[in-house]
XYZ file of C-alpha atoms in Angstrom:
363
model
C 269.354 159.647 167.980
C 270.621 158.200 171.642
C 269.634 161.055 172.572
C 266.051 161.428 171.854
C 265.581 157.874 172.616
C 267.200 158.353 176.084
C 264.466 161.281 176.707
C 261.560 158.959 175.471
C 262.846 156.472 177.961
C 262.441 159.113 180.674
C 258.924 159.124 180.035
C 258.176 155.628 179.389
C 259.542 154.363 182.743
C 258.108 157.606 184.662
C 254.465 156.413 183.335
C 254.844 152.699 184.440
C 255.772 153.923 187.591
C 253.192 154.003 189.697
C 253.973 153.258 193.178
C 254.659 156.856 195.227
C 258.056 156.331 197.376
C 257.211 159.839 199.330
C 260.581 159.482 201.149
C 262.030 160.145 198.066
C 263.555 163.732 197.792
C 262.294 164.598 194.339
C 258.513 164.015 196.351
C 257.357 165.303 198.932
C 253.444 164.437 200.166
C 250.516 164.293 198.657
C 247.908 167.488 198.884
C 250.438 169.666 199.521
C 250.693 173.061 197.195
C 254.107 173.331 196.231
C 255.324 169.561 196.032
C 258.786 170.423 195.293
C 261.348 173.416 194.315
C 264.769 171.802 193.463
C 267.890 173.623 191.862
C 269.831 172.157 189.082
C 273.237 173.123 188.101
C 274.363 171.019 184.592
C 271.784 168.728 185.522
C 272.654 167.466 189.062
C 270.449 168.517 191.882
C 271.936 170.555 194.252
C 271.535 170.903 197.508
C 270.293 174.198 200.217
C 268.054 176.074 199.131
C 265.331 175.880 201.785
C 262.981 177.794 200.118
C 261.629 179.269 196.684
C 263.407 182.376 196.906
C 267.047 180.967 197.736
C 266.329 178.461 195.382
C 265.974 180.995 192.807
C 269.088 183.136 193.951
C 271.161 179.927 193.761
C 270.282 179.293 190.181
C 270.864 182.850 189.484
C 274.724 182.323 190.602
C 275.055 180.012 187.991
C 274.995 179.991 184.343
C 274.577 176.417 183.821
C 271.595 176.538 186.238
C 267.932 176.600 186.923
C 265.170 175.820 189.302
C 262.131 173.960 188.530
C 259.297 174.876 191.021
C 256.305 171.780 191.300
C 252.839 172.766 192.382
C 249.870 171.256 192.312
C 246.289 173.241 192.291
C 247.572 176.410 193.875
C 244.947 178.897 194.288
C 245.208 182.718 193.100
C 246.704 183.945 196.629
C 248.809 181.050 196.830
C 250.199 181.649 193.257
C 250.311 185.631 193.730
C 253.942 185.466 195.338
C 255.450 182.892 192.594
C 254.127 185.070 189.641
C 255.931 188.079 190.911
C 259.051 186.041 191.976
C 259.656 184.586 188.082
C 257.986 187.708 186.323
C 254.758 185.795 184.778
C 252.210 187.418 182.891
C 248.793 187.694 184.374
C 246.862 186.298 181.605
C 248.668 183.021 181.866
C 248.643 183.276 185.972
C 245.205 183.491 185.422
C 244.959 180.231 183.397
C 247.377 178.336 185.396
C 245.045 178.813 188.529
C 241.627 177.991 187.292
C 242.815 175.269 184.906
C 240.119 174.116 182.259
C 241.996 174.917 179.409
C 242.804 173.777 175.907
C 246.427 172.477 175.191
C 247.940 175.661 173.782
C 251.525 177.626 173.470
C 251.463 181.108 174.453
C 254.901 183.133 174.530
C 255.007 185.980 177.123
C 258.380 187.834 176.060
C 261.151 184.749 176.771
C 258.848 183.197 178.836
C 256.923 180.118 177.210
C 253.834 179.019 178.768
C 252.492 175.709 177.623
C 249.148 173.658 178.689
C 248.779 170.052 178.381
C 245.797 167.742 179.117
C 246.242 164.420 180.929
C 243.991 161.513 180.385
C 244.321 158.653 182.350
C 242.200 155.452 181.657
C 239.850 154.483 184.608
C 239.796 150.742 184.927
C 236.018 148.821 185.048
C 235.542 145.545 185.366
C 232.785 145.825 182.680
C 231.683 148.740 180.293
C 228.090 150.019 180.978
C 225.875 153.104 180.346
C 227.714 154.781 182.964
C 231.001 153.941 183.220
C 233.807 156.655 183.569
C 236.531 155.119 180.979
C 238.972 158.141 180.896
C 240.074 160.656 183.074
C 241.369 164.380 182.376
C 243.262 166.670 184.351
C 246.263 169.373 183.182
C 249.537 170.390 183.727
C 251.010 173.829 182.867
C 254.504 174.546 182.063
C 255.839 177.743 182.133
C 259.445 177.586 181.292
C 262.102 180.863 180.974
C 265.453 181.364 180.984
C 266.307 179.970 184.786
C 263.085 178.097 185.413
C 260.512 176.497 185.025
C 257.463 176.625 186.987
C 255.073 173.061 186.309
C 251.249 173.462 188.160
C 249.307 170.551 187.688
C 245.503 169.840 188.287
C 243.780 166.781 188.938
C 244.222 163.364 190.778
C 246.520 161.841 188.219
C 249.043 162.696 186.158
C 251.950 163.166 188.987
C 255.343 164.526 187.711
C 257.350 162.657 190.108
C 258.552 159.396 188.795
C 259.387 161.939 185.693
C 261.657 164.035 187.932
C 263.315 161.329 189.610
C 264.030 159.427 185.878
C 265.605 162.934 184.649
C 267.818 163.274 187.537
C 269.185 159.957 186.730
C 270.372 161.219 183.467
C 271.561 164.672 184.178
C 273.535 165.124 180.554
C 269.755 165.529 179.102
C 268.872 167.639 182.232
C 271.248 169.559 181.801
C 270.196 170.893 178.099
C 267.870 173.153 181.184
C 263.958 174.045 181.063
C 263.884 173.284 177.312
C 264.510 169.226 178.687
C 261.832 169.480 180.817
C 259.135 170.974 178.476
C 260.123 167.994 176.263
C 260.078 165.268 178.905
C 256.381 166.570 179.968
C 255.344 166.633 176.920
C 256.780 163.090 175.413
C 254.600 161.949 178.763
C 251.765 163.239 178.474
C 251.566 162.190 174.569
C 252.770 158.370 176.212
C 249.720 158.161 178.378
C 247.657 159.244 175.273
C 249.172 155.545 173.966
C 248.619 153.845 177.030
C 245.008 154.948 176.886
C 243.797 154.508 173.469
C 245.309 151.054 173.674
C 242.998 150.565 176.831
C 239.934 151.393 174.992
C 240.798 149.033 171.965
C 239.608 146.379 174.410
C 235.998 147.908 175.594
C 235.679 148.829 171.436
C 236.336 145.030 170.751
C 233.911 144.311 173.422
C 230.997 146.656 172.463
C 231.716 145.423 168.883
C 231.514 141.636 169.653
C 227.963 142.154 171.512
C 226.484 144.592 168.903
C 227.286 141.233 166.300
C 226.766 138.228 168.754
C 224.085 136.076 167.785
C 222.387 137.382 170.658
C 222.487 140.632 170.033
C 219.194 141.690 171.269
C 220.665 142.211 174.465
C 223.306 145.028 173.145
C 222.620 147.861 174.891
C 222.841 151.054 172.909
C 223.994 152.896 175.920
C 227.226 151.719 176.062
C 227.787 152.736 172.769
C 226.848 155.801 173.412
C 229.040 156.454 177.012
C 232.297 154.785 174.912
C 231.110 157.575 172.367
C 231.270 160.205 174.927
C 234.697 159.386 176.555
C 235.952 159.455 173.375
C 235.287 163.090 173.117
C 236.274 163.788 176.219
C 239.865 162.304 174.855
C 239.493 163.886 171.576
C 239.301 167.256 173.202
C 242.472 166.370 175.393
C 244.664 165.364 172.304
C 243.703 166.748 169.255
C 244.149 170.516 170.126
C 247.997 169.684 171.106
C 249.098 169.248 167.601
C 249.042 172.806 166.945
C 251.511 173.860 169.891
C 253.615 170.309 169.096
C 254.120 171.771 165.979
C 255.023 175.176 166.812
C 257.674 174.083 169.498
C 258.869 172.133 166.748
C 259.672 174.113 164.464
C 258.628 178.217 165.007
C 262.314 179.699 165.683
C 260.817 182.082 167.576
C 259.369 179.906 170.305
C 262.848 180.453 173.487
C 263.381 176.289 172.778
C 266.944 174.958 172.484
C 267.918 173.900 169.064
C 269.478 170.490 170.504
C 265.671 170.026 171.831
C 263.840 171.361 169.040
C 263.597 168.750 166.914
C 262.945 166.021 169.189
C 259.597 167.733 169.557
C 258.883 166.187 166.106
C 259.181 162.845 167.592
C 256.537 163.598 170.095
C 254.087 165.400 167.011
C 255.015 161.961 165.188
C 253.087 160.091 168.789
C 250.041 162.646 168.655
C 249.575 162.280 164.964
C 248.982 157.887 165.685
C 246.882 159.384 168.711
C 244.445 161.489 166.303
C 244.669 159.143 164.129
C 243.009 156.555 166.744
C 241.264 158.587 167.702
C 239.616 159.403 164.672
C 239.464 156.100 163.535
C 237.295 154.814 166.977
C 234.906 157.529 166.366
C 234.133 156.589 163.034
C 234.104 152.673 164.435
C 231.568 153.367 167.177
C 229.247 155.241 164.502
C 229.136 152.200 162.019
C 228.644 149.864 165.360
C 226.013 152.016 166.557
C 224.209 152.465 163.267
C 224.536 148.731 162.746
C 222.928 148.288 166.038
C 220.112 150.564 165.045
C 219.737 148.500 161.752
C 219.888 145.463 163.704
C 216.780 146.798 165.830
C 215.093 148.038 162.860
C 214.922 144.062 161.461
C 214.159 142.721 164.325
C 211.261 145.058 164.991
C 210.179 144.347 161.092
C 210.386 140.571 161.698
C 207.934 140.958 164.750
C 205.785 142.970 162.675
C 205.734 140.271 159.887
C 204.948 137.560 162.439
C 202.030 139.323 164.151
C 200.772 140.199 160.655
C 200.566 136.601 159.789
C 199.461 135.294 162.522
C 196.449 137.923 162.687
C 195.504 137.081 159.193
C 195.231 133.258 160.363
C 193.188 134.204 162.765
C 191.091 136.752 160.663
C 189.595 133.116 158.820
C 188.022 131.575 162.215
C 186.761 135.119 163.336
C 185.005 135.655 160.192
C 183.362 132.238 159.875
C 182.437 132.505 163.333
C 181.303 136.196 162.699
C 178.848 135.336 160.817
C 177.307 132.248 161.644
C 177.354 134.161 164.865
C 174.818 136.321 163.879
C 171.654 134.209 164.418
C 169.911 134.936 161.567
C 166.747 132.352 160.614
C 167.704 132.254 157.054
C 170.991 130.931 156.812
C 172.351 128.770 154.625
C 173.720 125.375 156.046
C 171.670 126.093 159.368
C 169.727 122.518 158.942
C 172.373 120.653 157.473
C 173.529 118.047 159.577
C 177.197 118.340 158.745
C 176.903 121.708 159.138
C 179.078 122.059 162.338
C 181.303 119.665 161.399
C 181.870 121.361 157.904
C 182.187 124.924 159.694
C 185.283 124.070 161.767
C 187.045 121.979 159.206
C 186.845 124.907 156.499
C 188.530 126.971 159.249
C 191.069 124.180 160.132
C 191.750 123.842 156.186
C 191.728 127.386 155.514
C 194.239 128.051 158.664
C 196.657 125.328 157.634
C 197.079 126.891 153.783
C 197.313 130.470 154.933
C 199.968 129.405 157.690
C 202.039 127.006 155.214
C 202.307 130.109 152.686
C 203.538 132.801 155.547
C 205.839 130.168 156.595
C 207.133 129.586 153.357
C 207.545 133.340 152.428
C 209.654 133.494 155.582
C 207.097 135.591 157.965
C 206.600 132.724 160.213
């Protein structure tokens, strides 16, 4: 178990690192295509090879070697050369250049290509009805017998601090590509952690409002953005359980048995992801329904007080109505008290009417 916990580690420290040391020879700058193309020979870097195809010769030499090629959002000229140099199939080329795919496994002979979404969590001081809350991009992987070949798309999600953690511990970097499948994996499936953990806090936040005393001032469309960054997340982690699995445990899949089942560990991560996952959706559906209850009595309380109050008013404008109406032959016309008796029926009259709405509740 040291040694699955030693390959989480990897990926826990490469996600909390996030200053860039560009000087650093497992980075080079930012923007450029290929961002690095290193050889490894029983998991020490080696030095030389001054381009892609030396690099590749030199791992050739070697048994114990391979070369792990880093792009980032290489377009389909750019990408034409490295497909023929490692022997990748065009259908996955094809994916690996326009990007916008769902987290899958694919097996092209003994090469494996895999596709991961990253999410990253876009800090906001406050949560309105247009906040960005997470952030997606994707990283393909395709691994074979000498290589592997990572592309990655998006602003986020750099596999630096990962490289540079794995070449401090070259007895896991040297189990070869199978290593660094894992290690990509185990982070992407950490940042899925990091992030649902970040959006406890704006589901806390969107739940106190909805059930403040004030909560006329909840605004629905909050509820309704959280709702869909959620999906946008959902559709990032959810589809990853199938190819988690089948690394796992599909003998056929060119993984190393000593990295096999540490895969498992990672499915174990995804499944508390989904599970989250699942459970916020359902959250922000019984907050948002309870919001829409919440309107629904308020808007029936109004009602009841503008019904009341009408029908105290109804009493004056039908006295008034018809004395109104001039006719010579009314009663109460010549009485003296008349006027007087007119206006304290309706003051009477008002007072009864408005002491039984109030006591019913509607005022």
């Amino acid at each position: 178990m040291s040694m699955v916990g030693n390959l989480r580690k990897v990926a826990r420290l490469a996600r909390r690192s996030r200053r860039v040391d560009l000087n650093h020879p497992a980075r080079s700058p930012l923007g450029s295509t290929v961002v690095n193309c290193v050889v490894y020979r029983d998991g020490v870097r080696q030095d030389g090879p001054g381009s892609v195809d030396e690099a590749v010769r030199l791992a050739r030499r070697h048994r114990d070697g391979f070369v792990w090629l880093g792009l980032h959002e290489p377009d389909a000229e750019q990408f034409t050369d490295v497909a023929e140099l490692f022997g990748l199939h065009p259908l996955a080329v094809e994916d690996a250049v326009h990007a916008h795919q769902r987290p899958k496994v694919e097996q092209y002979g003994d090469v494996l290509f895999s596709v991961f979404k990253t999410v990253t969590f876009v800090e906001h001081a406050e949560l309105t009805a247009t906040s960005e809350v997470v952030d997606t991009g994707e990283i393909m992987v395709f691994t074979g017998p000498r290589f592997v070949v990572t592309v990655r798309h998006g602003s986020h999600g750099s596999l630096g601090p990962l490289r540079e953690q794995l070449e401090s511990l070259p007895s896991h970097l040297a189990e070869g590509p199978s290593a660094v499948l894992h290690a990509v994996a185990d982070h992407v499936v950490d940042e899925y952690l990091t992030v649902a953990a970040a959006l406890q806090d704006d589901m806390e936040a969107v739940e106190t409002q909805v059930f403040s005393p004030d909560n006329r001032t909840a605004d629905p469309g909050r509820i309704y953005q959280l709702k869909r960054e959620l999906l946008e997340f959902k559709r990032a982690a959810v589809p990853l359980a199938q190819p988690l699995a089948r690394l796992a445990a599909d003998p056929a899949a060119p993984v190393t048995e000593e990295i096999r089942a540490y895969f498992r560990d990672v499915a174990d991560h995804l499944a508390r992801v989904t599970e989250q996952i699942t459970a916020f959706d359902a959250l922000l559906d019984s907050v948002l329904q309870a919001h829409l209850a919440q309107v629904t009595v308020a808007q029936n309380e109004d009602m009841r007080k503008i019904t009341a109050w009408a029908a105290i008013i109804a009493v004056p404008t039908m006295v008034c109505g018809v004395y109104g109406m001039n006719f010579e032959h009314m009663p109460e016309l010549g009485w003296r008290y008349g006027y007087a008796y007119a206006l304290g029926l309706i003051v009477v009259a008002c007072f009864f009417i408005h002491r039984g709405f109030k006591r019913n509740g509607w005022l």
